[in-house]
Coordinates of C-alpha atoms and ligand atoms in Angstrom, one line a residue:
X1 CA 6.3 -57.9 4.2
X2 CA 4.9 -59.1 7.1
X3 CA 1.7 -57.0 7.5
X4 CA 1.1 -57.9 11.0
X5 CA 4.3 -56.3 12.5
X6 CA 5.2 -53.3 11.1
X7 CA 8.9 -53.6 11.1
X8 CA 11.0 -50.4 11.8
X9 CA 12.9 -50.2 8.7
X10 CA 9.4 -49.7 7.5
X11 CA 9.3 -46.9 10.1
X12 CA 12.6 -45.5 8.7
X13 CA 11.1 -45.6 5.0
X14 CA 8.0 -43.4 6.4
X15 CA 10.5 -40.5 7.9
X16 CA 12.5 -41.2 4.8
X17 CA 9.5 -40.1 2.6
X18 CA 8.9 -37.5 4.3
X19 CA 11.7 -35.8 4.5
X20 CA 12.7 -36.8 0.8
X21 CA 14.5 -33.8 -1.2
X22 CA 13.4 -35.3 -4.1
X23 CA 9.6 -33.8 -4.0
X24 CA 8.4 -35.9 -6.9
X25 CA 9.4 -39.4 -5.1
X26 CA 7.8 -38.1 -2.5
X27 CA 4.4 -37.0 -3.5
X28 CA 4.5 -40.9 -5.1
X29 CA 5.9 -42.1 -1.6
X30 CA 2.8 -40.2 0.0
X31 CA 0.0 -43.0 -1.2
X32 CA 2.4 -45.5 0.5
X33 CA 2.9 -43.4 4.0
X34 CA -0.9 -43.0 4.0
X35 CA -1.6 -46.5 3.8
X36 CA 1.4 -47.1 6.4
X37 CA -0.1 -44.9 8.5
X38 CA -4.0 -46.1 8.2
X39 CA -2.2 -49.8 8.6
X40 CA -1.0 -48.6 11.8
X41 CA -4.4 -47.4 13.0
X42 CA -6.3 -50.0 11.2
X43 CA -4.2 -52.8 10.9
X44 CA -4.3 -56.3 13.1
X45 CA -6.1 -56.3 15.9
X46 CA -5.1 -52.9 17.4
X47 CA -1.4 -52.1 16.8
X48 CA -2.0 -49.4 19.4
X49 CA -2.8 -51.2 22.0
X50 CA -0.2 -53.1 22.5
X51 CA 2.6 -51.5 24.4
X52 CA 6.1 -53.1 22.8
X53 CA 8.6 -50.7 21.6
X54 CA 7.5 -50.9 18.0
X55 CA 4.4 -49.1 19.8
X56 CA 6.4 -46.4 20.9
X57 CA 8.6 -46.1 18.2
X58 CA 5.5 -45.7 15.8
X59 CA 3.7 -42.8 18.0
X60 CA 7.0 -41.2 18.3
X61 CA 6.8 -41.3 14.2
X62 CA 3.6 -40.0 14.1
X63 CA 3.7 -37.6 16.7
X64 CA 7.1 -36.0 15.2
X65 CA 5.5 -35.6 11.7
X66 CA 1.8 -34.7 12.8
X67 CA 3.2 -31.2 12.0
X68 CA 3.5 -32.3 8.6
X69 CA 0.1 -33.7 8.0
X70 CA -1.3 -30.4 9.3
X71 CA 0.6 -28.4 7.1
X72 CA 0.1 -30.5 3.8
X73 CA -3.7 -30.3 5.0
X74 CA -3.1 -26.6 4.1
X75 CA -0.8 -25.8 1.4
X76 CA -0.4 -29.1 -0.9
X77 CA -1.8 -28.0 -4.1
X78 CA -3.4 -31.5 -4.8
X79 CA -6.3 -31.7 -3.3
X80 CA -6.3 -35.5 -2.8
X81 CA -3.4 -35.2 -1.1
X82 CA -4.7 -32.1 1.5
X83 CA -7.8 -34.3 1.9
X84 CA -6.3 -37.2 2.9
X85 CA -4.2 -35.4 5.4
X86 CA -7.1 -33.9 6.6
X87 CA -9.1 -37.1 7.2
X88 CA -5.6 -38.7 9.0
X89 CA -5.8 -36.5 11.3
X90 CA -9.5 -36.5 12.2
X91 CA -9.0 -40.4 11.8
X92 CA -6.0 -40.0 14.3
X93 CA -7.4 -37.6 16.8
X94 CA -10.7 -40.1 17.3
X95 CA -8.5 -43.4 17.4
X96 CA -5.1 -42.5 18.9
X97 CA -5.6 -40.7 22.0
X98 CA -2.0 -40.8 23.0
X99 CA -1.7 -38.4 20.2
X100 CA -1.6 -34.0 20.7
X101 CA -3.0 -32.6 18.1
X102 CA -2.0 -29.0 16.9
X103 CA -3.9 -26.5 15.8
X104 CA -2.2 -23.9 13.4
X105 CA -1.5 -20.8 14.9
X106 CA -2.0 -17.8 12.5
X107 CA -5.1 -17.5 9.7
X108 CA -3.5 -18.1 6.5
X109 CA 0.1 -16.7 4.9
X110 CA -0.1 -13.2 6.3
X111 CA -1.6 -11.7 9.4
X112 CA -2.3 -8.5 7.2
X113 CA -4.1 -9.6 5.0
X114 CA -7.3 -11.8 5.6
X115 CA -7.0 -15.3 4.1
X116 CA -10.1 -15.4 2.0
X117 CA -8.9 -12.6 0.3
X118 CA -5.9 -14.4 -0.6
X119 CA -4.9 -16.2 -3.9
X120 CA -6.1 -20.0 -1.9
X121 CA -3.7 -22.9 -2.7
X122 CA -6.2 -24.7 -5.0
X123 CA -7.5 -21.3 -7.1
X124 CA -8.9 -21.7 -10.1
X125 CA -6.5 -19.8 -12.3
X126 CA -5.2 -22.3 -14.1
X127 CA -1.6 -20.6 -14.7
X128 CA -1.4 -20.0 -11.0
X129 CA -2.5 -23.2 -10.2
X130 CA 0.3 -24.8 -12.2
X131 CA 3.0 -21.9 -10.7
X132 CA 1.7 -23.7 -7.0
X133 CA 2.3 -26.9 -8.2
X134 CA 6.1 -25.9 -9.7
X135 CA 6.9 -24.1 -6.5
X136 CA 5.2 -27.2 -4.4
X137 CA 7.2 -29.7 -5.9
X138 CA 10.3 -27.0 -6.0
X139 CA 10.8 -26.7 -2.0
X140 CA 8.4 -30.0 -0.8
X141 CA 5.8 -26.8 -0.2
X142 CA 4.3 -24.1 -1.4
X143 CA 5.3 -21.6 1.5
X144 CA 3.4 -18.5 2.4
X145 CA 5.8 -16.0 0.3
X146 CA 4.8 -18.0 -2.8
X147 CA 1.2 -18.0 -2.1
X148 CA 1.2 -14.4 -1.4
X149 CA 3.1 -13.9 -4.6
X150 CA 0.1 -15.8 -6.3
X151 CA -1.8 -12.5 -6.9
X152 CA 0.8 -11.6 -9.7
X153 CA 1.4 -14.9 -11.6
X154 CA 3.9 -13.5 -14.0
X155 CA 6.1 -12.3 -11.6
X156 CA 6.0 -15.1 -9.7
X157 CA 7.0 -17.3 -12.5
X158 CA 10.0 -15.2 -12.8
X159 CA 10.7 -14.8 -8.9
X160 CA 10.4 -19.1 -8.4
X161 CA 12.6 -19.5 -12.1
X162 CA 15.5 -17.4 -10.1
X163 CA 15.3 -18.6 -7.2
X164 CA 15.5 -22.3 -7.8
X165 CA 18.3 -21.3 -10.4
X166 CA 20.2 -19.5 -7.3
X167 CA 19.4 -22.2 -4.8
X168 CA 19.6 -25.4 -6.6
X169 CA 20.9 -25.1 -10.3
X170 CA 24.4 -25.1 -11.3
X171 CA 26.9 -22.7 -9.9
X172 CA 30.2 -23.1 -8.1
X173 CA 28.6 -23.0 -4.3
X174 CA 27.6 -26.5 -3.3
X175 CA 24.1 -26.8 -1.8
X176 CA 24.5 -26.4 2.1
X177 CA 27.1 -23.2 1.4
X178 CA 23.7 -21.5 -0.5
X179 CA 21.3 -22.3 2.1
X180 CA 24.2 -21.2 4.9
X181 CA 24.1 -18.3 3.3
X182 CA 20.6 -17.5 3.0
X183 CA 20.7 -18.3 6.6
X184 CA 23.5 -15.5 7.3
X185 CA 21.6 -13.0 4.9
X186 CA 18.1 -13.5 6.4
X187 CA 19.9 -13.1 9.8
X188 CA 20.5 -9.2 9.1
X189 CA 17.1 -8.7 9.5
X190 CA 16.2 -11.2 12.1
X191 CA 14.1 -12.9 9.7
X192 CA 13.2 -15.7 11.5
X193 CA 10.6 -17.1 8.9
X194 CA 13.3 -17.4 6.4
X195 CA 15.8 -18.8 9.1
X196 CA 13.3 -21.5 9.6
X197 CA 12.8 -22.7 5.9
X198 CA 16.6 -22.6 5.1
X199 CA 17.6 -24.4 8.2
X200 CA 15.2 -27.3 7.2
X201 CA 16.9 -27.1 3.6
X202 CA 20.4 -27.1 4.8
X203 CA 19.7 -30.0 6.9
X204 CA 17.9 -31.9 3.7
X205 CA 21.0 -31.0 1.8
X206 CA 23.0 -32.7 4.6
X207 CA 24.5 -29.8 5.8
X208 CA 26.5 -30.3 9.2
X209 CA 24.3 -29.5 12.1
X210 CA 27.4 -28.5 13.9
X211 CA 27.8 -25.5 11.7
X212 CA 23.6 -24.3 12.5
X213 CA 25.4 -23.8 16.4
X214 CA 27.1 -20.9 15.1
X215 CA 29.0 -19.0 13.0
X216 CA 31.9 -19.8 14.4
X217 CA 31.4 -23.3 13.7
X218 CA 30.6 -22.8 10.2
X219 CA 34.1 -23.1 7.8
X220 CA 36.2 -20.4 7.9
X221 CA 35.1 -19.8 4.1
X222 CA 32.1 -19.1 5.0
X223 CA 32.9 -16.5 8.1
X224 CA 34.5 -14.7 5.6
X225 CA 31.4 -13.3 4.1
X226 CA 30.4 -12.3 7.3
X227 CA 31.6 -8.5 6.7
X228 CA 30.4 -7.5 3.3
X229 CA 27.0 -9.8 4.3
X230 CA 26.8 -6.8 6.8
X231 CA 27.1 -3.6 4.9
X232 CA 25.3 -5.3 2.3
X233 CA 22.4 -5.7 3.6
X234 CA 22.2 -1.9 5.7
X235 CA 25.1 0.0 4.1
X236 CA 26.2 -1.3 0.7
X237 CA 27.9 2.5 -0.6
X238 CA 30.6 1.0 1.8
X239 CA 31.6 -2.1 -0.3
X240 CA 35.0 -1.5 -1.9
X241 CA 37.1 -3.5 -4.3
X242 CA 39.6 -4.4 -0.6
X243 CA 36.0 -6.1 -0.1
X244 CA 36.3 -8.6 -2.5
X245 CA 40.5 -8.8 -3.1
X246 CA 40.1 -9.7 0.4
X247 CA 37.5 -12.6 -0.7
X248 CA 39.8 -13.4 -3.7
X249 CA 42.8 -13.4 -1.4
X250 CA 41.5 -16.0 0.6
X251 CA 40.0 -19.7 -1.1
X252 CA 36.9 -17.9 -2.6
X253 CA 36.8 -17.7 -6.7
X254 CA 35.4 -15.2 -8.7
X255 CA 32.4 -16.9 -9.4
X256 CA 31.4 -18.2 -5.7
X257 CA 31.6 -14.6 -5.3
X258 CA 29.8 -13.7 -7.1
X259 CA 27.2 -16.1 -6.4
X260 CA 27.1 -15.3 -2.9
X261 CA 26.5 -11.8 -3.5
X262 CA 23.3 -12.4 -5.5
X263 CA 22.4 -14.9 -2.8
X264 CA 23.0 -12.5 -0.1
X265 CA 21.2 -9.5 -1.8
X266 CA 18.3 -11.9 -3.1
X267 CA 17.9 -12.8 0.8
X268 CA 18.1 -9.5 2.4
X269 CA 15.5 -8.3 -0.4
X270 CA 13.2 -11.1 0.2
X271 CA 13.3 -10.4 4.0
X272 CA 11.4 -6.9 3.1
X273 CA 8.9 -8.7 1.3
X274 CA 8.5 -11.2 4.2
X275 CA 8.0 -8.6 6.7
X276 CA 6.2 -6.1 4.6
X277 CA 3.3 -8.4 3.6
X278 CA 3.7 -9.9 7.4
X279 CA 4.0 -13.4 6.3
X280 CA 3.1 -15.4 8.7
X281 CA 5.5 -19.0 10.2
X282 CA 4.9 -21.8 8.0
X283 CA 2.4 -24.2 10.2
X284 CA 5.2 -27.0 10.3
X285 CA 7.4 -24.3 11.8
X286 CA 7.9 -23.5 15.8
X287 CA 5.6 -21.1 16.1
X288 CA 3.0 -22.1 13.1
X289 CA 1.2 -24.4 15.3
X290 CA 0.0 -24.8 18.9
X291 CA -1.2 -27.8 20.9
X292 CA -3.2 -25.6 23.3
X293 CA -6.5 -23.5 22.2
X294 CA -5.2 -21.0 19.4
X295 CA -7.0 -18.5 20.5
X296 CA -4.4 -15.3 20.7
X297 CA -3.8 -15.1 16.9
X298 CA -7.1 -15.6 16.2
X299 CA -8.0 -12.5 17.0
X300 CA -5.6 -11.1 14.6
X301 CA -7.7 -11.3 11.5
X302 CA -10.7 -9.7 13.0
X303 CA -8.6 -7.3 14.3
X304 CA -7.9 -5.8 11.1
X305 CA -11.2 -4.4 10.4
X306 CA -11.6 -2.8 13.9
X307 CA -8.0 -1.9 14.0
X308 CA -8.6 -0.3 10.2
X309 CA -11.8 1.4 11.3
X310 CA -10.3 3.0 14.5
X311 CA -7.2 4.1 13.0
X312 CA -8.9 5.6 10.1
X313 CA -10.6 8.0 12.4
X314 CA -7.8 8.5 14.7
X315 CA -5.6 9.7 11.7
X316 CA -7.9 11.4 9.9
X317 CA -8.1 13.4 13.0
X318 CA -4.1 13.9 12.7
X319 CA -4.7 15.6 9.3
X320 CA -2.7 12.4 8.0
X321 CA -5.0 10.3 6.0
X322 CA -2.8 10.4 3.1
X323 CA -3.3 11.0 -0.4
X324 CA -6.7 9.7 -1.8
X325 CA -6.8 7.9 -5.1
X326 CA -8.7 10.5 -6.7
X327 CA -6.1 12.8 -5.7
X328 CA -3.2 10.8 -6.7
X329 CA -5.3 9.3 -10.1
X330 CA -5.5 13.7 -11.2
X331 CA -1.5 14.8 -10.5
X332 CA -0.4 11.3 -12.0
X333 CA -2.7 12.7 -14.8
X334 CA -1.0 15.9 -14.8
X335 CA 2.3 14.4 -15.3
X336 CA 1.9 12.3 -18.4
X337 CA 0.3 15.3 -19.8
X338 CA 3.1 17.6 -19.0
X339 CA 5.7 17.6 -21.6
X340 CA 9.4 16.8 -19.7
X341 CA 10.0 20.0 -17.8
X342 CA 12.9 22.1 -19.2
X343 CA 14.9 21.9 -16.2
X344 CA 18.7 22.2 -16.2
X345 CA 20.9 19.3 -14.9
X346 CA 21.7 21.6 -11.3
X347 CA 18.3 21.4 -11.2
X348 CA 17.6 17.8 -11.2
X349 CA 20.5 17.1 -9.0
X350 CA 19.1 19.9 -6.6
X351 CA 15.8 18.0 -6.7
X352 CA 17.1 14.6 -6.0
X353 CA 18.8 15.9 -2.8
X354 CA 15.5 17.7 -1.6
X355 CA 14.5 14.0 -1.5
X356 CA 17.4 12.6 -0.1
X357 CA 17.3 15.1 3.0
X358 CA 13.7 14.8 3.5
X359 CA 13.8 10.7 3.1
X360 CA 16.6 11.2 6.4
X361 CA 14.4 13.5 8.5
X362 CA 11.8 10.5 8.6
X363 CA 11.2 9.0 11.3
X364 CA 10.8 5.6 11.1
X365 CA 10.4 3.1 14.3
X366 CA 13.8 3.9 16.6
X367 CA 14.4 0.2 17.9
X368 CA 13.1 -2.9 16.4
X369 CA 12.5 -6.3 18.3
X370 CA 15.5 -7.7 20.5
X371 CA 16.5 -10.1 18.2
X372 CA 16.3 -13.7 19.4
X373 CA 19.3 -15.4 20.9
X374 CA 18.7 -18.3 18.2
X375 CA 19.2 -15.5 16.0
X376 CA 22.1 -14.3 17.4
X377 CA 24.4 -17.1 16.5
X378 CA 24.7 -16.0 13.0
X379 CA 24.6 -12.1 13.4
X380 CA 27.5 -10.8 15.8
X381 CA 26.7 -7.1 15.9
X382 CA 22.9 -6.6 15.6
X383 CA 23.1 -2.8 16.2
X384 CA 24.8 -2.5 12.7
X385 CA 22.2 -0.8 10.5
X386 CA 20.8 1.3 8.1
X387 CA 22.1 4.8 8.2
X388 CA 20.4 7.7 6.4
X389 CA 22.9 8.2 2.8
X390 CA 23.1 11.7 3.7
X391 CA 24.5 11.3 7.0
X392 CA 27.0 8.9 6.3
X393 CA 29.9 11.5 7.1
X394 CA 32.3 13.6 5.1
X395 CA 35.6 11.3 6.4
X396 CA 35.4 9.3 3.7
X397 CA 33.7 11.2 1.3
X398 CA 31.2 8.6 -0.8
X399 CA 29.5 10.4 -3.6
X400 CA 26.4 9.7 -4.8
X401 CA 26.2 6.7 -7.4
X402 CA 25.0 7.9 -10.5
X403 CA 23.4 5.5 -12.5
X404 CA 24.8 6.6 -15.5
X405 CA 28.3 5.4 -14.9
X406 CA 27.2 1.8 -13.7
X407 CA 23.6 0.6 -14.2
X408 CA 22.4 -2.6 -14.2
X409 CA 21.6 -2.9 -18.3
X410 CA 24.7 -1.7 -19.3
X411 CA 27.4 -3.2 -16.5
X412 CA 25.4 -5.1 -13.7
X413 CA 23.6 -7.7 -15.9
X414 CA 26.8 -9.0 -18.2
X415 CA 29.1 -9.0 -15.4
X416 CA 26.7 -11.3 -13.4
X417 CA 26.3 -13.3 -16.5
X418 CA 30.5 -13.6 -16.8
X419 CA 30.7 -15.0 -13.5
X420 CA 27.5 -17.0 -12.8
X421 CA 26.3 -17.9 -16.6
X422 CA 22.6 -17.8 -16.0
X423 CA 22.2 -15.4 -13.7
X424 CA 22.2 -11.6 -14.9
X425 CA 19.4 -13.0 -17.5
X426 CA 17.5 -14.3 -14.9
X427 CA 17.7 -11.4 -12.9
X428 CA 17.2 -8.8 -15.7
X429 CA 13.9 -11.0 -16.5
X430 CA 12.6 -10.4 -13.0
X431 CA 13.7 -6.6 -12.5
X432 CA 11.8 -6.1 -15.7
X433 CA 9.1 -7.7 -15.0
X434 CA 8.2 -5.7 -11.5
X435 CA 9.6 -2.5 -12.8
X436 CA 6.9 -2.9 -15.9
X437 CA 4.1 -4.9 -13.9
X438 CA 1.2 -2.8 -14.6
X439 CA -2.9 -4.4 -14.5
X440 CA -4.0 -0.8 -15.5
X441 CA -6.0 -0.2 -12.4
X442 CA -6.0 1.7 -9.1
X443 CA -8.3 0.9 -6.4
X444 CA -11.4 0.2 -7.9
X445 CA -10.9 2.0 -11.5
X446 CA -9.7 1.2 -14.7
X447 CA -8.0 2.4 -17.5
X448 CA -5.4 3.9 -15.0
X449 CA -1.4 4.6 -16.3
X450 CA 0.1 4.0 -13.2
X451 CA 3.3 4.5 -14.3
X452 CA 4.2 7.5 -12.8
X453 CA 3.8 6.3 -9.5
X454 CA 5.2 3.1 -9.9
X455 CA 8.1 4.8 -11.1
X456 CA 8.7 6.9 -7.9
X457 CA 8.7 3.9 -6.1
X458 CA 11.3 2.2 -7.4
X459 CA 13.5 5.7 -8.1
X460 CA 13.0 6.4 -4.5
X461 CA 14.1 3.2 -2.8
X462 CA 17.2 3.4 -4.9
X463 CA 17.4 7.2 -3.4
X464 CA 17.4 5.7 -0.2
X465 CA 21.1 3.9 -1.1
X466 CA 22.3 7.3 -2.6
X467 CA 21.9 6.2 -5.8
X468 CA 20.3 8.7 -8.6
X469 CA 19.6 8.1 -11.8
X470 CA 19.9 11.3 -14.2
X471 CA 17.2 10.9 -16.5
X472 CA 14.2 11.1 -13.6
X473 CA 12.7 14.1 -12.0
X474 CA 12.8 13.9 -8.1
X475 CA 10.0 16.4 -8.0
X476 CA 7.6 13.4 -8.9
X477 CA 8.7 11.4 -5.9
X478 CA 7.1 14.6 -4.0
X479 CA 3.7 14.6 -6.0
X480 CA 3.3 10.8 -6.1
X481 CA 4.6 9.7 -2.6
X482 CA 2.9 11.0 0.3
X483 CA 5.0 10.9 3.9
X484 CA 3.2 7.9 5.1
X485 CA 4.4 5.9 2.5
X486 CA 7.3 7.2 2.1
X487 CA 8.0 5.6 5.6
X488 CA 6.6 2.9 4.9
X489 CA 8.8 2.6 2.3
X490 CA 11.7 3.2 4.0
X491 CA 11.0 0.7 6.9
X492 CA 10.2 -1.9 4.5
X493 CA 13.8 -1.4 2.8
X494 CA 15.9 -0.7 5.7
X495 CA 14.2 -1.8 8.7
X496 CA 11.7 -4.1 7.6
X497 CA 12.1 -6.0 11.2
X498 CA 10.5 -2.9 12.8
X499 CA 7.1 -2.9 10.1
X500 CA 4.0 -3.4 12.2
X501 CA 0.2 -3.8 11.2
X502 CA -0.7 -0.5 11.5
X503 CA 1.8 0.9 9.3
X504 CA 0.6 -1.4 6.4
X505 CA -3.1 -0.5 7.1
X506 CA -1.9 3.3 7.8
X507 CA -0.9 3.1 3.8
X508 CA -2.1 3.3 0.6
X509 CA -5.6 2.8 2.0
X510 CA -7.3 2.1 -1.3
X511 CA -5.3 0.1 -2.7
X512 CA -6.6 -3.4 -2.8
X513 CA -3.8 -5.9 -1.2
X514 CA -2.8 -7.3 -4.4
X515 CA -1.4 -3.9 -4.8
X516 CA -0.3 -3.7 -1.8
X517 CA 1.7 -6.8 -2.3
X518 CA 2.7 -5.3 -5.7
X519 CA 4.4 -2.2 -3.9
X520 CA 6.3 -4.8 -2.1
X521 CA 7.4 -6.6 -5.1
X522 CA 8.9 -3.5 -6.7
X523 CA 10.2 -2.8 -3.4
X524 CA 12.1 -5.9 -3.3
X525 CA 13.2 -6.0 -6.3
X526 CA 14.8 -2.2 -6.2
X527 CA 16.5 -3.0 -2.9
X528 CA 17.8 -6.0 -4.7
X529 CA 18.9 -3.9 -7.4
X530 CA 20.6 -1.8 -5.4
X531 CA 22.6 -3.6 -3.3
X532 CA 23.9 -5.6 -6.8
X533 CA 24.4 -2.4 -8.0
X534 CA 27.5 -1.5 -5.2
X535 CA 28.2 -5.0 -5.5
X536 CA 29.0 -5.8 -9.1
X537 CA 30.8 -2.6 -9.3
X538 CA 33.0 -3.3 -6.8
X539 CA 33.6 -6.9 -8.4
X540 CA 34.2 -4.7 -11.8
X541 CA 37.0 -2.2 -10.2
X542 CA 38.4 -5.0 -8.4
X543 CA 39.2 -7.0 -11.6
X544 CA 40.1 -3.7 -13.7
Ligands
LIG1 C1 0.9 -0.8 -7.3 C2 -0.3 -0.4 -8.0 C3 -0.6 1.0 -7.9 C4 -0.3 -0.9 -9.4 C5 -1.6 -0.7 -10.2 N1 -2.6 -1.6 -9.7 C6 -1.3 -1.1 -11.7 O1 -1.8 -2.0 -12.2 O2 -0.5 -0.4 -12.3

């Protein structure tokens, strides 16, 4: 090649590599764009100086994909690779001048929690290091919700194992349909961070931008999932088997089905975790960086010790401080000591709806955020949400699911295996892994069996959807769950668009993050298995 003119189908190689699905060829393809790149700057005489098109049609390059840079300067788990990014871009700023340099916008993956005090990209744990590294080469990044997810390796393992299975490995959806519908699902909640990534995949998977304009322009195939994508995600006792004949009827198969319920569910889930962490707008993302003084967000991590500090006293005030881990640590004590209550099966049924009718006289947030009109093209009736199980009318008389008669180890898990081979295993691996995820510790002690809490967790998020599982005691929801939390809870699952700041620092006060973050991963997982719960058994009647 001649060195001295940087021809543009050189220029087209350098987008190329960057935008290469294939993340291996393109961490190998990175040595060559950085020595493109420091040709450019370095190269004969002053390529930059000169004004032909070739000029242009390089700082357009560069200018286009100094987003990049600044986001592998972050999140690349090699650290050659962030460094040299991170002495391009100093290199660029002093010798370029044309150039605008951005500055990211928020500090770190979530705006709750302060970045030093989260798992960093090039930690020392060698089997987290290595899970970075998968999920890096995985999705050409290792986004925030993985990085977050770094404080509980083993999960995370599972949680990245599914999710490239679901997104990437075989099934009977081609690629673009998966990340359409990840799109769709994440558009439920206005989840815009999710919108972004998928968008960016559906494009690298040469989906048709057309479709990205709205749903209407998307196949008629896929507009067909628009209805049970809704109740799904906000009211999934209302699935019925006319739900999926109706699917059936149509050009969808019994597997693409059921792959697009998991998909659907495994995005609306992930939307709680997104917005219950508040994970913050990957850097490359509108929104994740600024060319003007970053100076608003800034302010957001100091503003979680003052907010903390003045909220503590403010509630404390309100009688509403919550239960103290000392507190909590004593009745969770009390329960693994009791022996199983003799309490008749009326009993247990009268306790679960004590919960239930409590759960609806919550008041979470009324409205959320207007959604965005960007937003708007794949949801068509925003003001479709949760409503409480207990008010959802008589007409139509819905009873309560009862675990018994359909759970996910018994009927869930093989029928998702049927239809989508891998997939009940995979997602049996995960829902065990965050229902059993236990480090033995509360707060700052040790030695701690957490389970009972843990346990009314999950049992009370699946209370939320009307669904009651026979063998629990409500009652320990009411020992182990104070109102706070139990709020908090239920914005995360229904309404996580409406979660702010002060509702995650309002909760669980001594808990460190990390189990903070752990709530949320039970939390997404019980939603998940929730909504596959209604699903699959609405799959199961319809084929019986
Ligand atoms: C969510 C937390 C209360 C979990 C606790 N740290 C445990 O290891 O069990």
């Amino acid at each position: 090649m001649d060195r001295a003119v940087l021809r543009s189908e050189e220029s087209l190689k350098f987008v190329h590599c960057l935008t290469n699905r294939d993340a291996h060829v393109r961490s190998h393809e990175f040595e060559n764009i950085i020595q493109t790149v420091d040709s450019w700057i370095n190269g004969y005489g002053s390529p930059f100086l000169s004004s032909d098109s070739i000029h242009s049609l390089k700082l357009t390059l560069l200018q286009e994909h100094i987003p990049d840079f600044l986001r592998l300067s972050f999140d690349c788990p090699f650290p050659d690779i962030r460094e040299k990014c991170q002495s391009l871009l100093e290199d660029l700023q002093s010798r370029v001048k044309e150039l605008k340099m951005p500055k990211r916008t928020a500090q770190g993956p979530s705006s709750f929690i302060p970045e030093k005090e989260i798992v960093p990209v090039d930690t020392a744990d060698d089997q987290t290091q290595m899970l970075f590294v998968d999920a890096f080469l995985q999705n050409n990044r290792l986004d925030h919700v993985t990085q977050l997810m770094g404080y509980h390796p083993q999960y995370l393992e599972s949680f990245l194992r599914t999710q490239q299975y679901l997104l990437r490995g075989e099934g009977p959806l081609p690629p673009d349909y998966r990340h359409f519908i990840a799109i769709m699902a994440a558009g439920r909640h206005q989840c815009s961070y999710l919108i972004n990534l998928h968008v960016q995949e559906y494009i690298l998977q040469g989906g048709d931008p057309s479709w990205l304009r709205g749903l209407e322009n998307a196949p008629k195939k896929l507009q067909d999932l628009y209805e049970i994508n809704k109740i799904l995600a906000h009211r999934p006792w209302l699935i019925k088997k006319s739900h999926i004949e109706k699917l059936t009827k149509g050009n969808w198969s019994m597997s693409e089905v059921v792959q697009a319920l998991i998909l659907m569910a495994h995005f609306h889930s992930l939307s709680s975790f997104v917005y219950g962490c508040g994970i913050t707008t990957e850097i490359d993302h509108e929104g994740g960086h600024s060319y003007s003084c970053p100076q608003p967000m800034d302010s957001n991590s100091n503003s979680s010790s003052t907010c903390e500090s003045c909220s503590s006293s403010e509630d404390s005030s309100n009688g509403n401080s919550g239960l103290g881990i000392d507190i909590l640590m004593e009745r969770m004590k009390k329960l693994n000591e009791e022996c199983e209550e003799d309490i008749t099966p009326e009993e247990r049924i009268k306790h679960f709806q004590t919960v239930e009718t409590q759960s609806a006289e919550i008041q979470t947030h009324p409205h959320g955020p207007s959604p965005h009109k960007d937003i708007l093209r794949f949801v068509l009736d925003p003001e479709f949400t949760y409503q409480d199980f207990v008010m959802r009318g008589t007409e139509n008389e819905i009873p309560t699911f009862r675990a018994q008669d359909y759970s996910w180890d018994d009927h869930g898990f093989s029928l998702a295996n049927r239809y989508y081979s891998e997939s009940g295993s995979l997602l049996d691996d995960k829902f065990n892994m965050a229902y059993n995820l236990t480090y033995y510790t509360l707060g700052d002690r040790k030695n701690v069996d957490t389970t009972a809490f843990r346990r009314a967790v999950w049992n009370y998020i699946h209370c939320i959807y009307g669904i009651r599982h026979d063998d629990y005691n409500y009652k320990e929801v009411n020992e182990m769950l104070e109102r706070n939390l139990k709020a908090y809870i239920k914005t995360v699952t229904c309404y996580p668009e409406r979660l702010t700041k002060k509702d995650y620092d309002n909760v669980m006060r001594e808990f460190k993050h990390s189990e903070k973050v752990h709530v949320n991963l039970m939390l997404l997982e019980a939603r998940l298995q929730g909504e596959l719960l209604y699903a699959l058994r609405a799959v199961m009647q319809h084929m019986t």
